[in-house]
PDB file of C-alpha atoms in Angstrom:
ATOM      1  CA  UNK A   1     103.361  92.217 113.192  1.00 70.00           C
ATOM      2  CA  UNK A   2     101.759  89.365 115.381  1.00 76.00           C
ATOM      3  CA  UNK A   3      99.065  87.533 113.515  1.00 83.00           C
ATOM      4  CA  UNK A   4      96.488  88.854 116.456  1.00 83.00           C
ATOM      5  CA  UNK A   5      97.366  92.425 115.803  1.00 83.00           C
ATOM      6  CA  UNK A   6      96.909  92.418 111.679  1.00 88.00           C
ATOM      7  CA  UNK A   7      93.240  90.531 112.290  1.00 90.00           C
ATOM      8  CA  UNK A   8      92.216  92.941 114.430  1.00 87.00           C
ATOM      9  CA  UNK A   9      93.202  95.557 112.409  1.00 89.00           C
ATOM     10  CA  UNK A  10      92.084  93.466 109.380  1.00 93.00           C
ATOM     11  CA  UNK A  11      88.679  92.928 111.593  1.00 92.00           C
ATOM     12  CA  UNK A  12      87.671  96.707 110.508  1.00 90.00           C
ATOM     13  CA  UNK A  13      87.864  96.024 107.052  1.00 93.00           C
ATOM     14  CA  UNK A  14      84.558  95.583 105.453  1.00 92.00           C
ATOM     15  CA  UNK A  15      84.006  92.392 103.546  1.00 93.00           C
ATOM     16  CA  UNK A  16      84.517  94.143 100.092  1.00 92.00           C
ATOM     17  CA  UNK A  17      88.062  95.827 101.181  1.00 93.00           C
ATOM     18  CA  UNK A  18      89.094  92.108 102.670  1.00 95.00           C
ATOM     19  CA  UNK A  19      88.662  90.333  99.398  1.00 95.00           C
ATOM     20  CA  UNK A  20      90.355  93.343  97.837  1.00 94.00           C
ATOM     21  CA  UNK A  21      93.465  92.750 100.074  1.00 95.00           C
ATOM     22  CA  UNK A  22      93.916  89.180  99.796  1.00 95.00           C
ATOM     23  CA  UNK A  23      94.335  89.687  96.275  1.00 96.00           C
ATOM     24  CA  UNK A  24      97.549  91.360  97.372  1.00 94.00           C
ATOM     25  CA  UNK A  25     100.554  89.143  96.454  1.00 94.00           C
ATOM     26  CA  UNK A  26     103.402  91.001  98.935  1.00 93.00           C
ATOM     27  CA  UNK A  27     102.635  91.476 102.447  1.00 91.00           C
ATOM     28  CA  UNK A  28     104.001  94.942 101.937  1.00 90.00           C
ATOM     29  CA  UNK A  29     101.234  95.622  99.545  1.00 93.00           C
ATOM     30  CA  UNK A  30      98.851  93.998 102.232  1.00 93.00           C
ATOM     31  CA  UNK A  31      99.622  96.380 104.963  1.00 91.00           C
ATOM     32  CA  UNK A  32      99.841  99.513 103.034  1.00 93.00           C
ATOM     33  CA  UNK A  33      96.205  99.069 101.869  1.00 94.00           C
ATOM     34  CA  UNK A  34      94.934  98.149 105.228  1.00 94.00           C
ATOM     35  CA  UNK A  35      96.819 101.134 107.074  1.00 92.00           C
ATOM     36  CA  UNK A  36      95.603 103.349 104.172  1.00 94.00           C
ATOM     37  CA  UNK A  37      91.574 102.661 104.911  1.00 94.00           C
ATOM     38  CA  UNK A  38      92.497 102.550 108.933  1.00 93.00           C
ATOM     39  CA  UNK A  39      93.956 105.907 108.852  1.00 93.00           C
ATOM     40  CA  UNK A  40      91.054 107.067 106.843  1.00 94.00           C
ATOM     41  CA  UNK A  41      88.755 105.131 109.099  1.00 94.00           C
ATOM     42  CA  UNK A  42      89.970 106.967 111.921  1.00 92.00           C
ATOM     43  CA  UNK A  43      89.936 110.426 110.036  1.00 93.00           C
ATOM     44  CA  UNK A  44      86.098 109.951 109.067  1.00 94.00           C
ATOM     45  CA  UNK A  45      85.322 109.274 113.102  1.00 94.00           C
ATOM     46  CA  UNK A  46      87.139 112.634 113.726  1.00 91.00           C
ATOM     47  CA  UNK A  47      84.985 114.484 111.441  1.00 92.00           C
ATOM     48  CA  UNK A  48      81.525 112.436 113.445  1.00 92.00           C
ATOM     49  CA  UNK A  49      81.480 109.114 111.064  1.00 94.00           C
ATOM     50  CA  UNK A  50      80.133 105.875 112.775  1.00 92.00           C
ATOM     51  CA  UNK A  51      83.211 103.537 113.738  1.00 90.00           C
ATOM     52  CA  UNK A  52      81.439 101.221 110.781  1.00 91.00           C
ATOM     53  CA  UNK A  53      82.193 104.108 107.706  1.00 94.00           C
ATOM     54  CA  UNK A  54      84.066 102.179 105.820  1.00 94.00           C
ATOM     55  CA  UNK A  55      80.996  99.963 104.676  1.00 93.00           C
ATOM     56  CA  UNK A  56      79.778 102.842 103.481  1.00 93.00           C
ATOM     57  CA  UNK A  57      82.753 103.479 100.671  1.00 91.00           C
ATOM     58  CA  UNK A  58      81.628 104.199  97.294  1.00 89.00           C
ATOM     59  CA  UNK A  59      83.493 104.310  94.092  1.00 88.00           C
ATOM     60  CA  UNK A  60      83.184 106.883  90.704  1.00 84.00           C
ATOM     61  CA  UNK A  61      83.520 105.860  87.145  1.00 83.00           C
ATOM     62  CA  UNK A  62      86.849 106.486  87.730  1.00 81.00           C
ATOM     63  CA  UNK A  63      87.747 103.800  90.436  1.00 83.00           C
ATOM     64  CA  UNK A  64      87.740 106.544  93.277  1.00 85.00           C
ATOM     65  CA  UNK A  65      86.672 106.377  96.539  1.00 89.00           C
ATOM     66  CA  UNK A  66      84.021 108.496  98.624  1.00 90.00           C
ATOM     67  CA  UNK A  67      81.913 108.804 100.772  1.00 92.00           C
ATOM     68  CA  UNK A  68      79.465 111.782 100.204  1.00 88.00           C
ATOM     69  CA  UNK A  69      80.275 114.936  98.680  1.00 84.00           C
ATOM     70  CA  UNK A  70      81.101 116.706 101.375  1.00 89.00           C
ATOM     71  CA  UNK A  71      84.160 114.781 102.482  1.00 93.00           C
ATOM     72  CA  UNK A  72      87.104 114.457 100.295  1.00 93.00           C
ATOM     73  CA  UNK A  73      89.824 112.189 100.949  1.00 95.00           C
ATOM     74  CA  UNK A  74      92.609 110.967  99.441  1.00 94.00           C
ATOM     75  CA  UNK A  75      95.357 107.930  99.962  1.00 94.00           C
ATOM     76  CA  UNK A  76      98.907 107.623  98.767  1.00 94.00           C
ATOM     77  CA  UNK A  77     101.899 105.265  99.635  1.00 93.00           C
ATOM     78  CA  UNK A  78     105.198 104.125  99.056  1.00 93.00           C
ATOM     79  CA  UNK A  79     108.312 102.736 101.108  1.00 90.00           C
ATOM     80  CA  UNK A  80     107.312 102.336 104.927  1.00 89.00           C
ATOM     81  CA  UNK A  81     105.079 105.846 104.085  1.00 91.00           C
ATOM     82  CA  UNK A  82     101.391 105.904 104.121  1.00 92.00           C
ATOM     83  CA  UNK A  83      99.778 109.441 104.159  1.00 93.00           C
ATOM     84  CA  UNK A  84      95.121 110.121 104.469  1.00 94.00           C
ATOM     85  CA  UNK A  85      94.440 113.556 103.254  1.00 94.00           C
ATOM     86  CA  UNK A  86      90.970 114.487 104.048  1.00 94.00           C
ATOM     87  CA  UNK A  87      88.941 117.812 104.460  1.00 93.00           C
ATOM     88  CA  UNK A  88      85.577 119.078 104.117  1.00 91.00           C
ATOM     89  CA  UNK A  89      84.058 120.916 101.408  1.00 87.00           C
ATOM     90  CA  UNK A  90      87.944 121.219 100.188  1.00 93.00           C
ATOM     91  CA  UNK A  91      89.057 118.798  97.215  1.00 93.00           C
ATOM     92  CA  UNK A  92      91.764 117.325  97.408  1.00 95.00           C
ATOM     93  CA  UNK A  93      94.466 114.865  96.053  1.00 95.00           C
ATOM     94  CA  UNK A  94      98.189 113.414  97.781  1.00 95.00           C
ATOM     95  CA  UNK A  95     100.577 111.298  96.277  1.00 95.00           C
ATOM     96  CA  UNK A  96     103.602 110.023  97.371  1.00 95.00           C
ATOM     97  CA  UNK A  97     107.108 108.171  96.502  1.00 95.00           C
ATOM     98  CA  UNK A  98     109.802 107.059  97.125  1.00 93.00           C
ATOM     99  CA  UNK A  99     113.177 107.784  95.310  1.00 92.00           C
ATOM    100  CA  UNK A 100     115.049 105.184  94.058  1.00 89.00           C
ATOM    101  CA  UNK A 101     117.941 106.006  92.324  1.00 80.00           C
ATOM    102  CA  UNK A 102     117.731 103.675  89.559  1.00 82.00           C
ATOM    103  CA  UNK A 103     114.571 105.461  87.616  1.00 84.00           C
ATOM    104  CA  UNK A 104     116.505 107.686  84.352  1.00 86.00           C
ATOM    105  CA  UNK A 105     114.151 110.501  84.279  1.00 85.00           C
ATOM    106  CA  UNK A 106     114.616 110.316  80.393  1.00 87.00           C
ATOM    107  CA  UNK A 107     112.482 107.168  80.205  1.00 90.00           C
ATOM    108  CA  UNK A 108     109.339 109.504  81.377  1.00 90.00           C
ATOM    109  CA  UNK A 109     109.712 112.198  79.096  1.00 91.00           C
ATOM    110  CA  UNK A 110     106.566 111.606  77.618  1.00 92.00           C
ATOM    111  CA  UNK A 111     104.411 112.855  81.048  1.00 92.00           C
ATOM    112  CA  UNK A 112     106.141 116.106  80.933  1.00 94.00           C
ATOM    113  CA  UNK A 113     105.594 119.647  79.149  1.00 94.00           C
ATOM    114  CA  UNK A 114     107.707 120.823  76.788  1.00 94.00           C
ATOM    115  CA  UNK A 115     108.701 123.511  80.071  1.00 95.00           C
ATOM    116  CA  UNK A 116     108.648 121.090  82.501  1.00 94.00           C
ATOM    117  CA  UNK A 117     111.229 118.826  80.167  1.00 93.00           C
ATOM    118  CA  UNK A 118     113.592 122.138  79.563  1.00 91.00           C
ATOM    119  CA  UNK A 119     113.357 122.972  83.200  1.00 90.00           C
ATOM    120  CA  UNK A 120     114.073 119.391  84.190  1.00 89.00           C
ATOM    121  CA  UNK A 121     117.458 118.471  81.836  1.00 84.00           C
ATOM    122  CA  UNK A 122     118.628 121.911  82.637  1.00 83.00           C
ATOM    123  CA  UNK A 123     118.840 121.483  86.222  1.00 78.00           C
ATOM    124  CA  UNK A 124     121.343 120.021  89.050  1.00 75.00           C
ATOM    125  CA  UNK A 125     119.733 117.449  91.215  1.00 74.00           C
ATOM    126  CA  UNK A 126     117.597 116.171  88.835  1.00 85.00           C
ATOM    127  CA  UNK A 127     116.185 113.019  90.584  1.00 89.00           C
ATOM    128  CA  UNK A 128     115.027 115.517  93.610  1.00 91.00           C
ATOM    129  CA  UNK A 129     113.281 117.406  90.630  1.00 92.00           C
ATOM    130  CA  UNK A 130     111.668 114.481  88.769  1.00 94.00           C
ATOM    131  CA  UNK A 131     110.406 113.352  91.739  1.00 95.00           C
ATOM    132  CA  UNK A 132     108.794 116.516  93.008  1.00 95.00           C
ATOM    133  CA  UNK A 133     107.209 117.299  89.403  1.00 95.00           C
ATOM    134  CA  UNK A 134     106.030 113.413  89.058  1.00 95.00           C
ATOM    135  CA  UNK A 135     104.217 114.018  92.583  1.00 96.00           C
ATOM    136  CA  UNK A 136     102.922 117.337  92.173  1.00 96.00           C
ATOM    137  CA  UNK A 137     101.106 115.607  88.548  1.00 95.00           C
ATOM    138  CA  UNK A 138      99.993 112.674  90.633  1.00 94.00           C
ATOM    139  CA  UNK A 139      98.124 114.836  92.960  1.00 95.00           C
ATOM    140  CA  UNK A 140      96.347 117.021  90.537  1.00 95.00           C
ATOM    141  CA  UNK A 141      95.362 114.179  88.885  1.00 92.00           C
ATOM    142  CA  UNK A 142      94.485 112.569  92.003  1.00 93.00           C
ATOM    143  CA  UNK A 143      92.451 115.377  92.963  1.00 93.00           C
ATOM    144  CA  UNK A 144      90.648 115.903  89.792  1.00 89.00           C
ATOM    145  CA  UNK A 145      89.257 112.466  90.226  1.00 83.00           C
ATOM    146  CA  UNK A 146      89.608 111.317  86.403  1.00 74.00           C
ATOM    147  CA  UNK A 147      92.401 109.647  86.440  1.00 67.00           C
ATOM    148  CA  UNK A 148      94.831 109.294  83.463  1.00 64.00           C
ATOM    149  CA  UNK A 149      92.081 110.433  81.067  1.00 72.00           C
ATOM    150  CA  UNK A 150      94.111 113.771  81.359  1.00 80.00           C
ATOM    151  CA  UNK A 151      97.578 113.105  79.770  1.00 86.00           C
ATOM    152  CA  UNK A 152     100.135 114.149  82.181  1.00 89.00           C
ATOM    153  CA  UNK A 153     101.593 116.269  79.790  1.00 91.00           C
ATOM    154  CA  UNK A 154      98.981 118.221  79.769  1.00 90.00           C
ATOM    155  CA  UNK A 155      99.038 119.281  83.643  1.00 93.00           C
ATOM    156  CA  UNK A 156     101.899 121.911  83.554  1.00 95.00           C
ATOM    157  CA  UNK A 157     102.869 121.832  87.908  1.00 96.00           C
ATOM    158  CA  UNK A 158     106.193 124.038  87.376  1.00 96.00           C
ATOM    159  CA  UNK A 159     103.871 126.982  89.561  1.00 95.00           C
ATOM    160  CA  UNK A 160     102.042 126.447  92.618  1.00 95.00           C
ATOM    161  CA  UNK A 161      98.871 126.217  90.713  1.00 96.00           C
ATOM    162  CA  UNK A 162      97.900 124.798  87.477  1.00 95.00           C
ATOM    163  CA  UNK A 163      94.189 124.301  85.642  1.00 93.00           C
ATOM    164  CA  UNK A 164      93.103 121.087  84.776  1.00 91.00           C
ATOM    165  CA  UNK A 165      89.360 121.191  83.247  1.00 86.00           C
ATOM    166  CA  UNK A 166      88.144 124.971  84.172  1.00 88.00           C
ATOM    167  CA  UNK A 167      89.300 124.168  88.369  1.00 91.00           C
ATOM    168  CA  UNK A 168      92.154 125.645  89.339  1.00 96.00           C
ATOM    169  CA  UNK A 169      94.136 123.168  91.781  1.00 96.00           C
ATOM    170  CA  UNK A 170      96.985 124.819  94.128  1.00 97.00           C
ATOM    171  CA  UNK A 171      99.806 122.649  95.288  1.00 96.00           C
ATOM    172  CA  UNK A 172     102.104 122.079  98.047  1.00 95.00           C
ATOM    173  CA  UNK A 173     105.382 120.147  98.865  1.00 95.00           C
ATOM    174  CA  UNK A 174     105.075 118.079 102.068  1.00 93.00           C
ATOM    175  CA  UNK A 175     108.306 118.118 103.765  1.00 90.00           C
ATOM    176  CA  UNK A 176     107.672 113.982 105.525  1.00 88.00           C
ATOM    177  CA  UNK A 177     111.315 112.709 104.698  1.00 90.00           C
ATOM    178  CA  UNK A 178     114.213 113.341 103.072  1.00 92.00           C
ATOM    179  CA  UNK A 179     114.469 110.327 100.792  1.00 93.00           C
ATOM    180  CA  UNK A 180     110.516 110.965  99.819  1.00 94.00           C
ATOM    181  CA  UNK A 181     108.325 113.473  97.619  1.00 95.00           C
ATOM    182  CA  UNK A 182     104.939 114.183  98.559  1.00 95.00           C
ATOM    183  CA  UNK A 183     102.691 116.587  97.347  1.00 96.00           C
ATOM    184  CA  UNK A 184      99.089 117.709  98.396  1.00 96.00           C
ATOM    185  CA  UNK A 185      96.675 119.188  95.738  1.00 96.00           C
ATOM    186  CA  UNK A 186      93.772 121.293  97.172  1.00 96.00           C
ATOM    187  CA  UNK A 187      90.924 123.257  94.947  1.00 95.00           C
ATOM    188  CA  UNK A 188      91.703 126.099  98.171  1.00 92.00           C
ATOM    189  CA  UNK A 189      94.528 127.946  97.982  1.00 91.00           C
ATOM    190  CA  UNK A 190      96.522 128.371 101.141  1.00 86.00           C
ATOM    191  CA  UNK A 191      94.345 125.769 102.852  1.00 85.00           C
ATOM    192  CA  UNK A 192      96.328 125.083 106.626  1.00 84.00           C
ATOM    193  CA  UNK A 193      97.921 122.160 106.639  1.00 84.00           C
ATOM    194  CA  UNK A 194      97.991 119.745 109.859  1.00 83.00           C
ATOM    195  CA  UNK A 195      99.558 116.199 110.120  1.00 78.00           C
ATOM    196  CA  UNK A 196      99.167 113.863 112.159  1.00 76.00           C
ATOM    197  CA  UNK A 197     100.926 110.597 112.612  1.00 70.00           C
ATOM    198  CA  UNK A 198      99.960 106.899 113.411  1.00 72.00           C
ATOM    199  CA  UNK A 199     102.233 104.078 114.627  1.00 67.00           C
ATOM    200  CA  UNK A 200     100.281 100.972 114.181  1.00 67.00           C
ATOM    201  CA  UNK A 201     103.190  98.880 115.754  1.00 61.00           C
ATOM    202  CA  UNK A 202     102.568 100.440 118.998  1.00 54.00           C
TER     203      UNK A 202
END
């Protein structure tokens, strides 16, 4: 990317976000969090936000981001992936990753269920598996807005729904690529769907 196009881009930003990314050590790391608050820049204006929203980000005790409590957004990456969920009046939570072959699912037993773990060793195409149930966890959690103050454990994502604190979340499988697992988490069950996607090299 041509050092005009990232300032411009970078240009949007507002001063508390900029600081944040030139923390960032990798440029990878650099462009995934400014193409995660551009897409949801551009996501807010859709839904009538001023082209300026992003001064107006706001954080929870538990480090996430919002705007009012209307609008629920979430941001995930990984790879050359970066996915905005974002609805109104709808919770939500997305996470994404990418599989790398070298992970041993073994080493992560801990974050599973007792089912989950049975379900898991039992199975062919494990990786696929582990990858799917890490995801699914990710965006319950995600969408819950807590954190890792739940123990992943405890959030049981073998169904398309689980309950996590009295609110039922239902989940879905995001079919983006082939050698990726996404999940969305919504507190609406069979909420449409809709992507759309963003080249910012174009």
């Amino acid at each position: 990317m041509s050092s005009s196009l990232w300032e411009h881009y970078f240009s949007f930003l507002p001063e508390s976000e900029q600081i944040k990314n030139k923390r960032y050590l990798r440029w990878q790391d650099k462009h995934a969090h400014l193409f995660g608050k551009i897409l949801l820049q551009n996501a807010l204006i859709k839904y009538g936000f001023s082209n300026n929203i992003l001064n107006n980000l706001r954080f929870n005790d538990h480090n996430k981001p919002f705007i009012d409590d209307n609008i629920n957004f979430n941001i995930s990456h990984s790879g050359k992936y970066i996915v905005c969920a974002i609805s109104r009046e709808i919770k939500l939570g997305v996470d994404l990753e990418q599989k790398i072959s070298q992970v041993n699912p073994d080493d992560f037993k801990a974050v599973f269920s007792q089912a989950e773990w049975e379900f898991l060793k039992n199975m062919e195409g494990k990786m696929d598996l582990f990858y799917k149930l890490w995801t699914r966890k990710e965006s319950v959690i995600k969408a819950n807005g807590i954190g890792l103050t739940i123990p992943l454990f405890k959030v049981d994502v073998l169904s398309e729904s689980v309950m996590v604190e009295g609110q039922t979340w239902f989940i879905s499988d995001l079919d983006l690529d082939s050698n990726y697992s996404a999940s969305l988490a919504t507190s609406c069950k069979d909420c449409p769907i809709s992507f759309t996607p963003v080249n910012f090299y174009t």
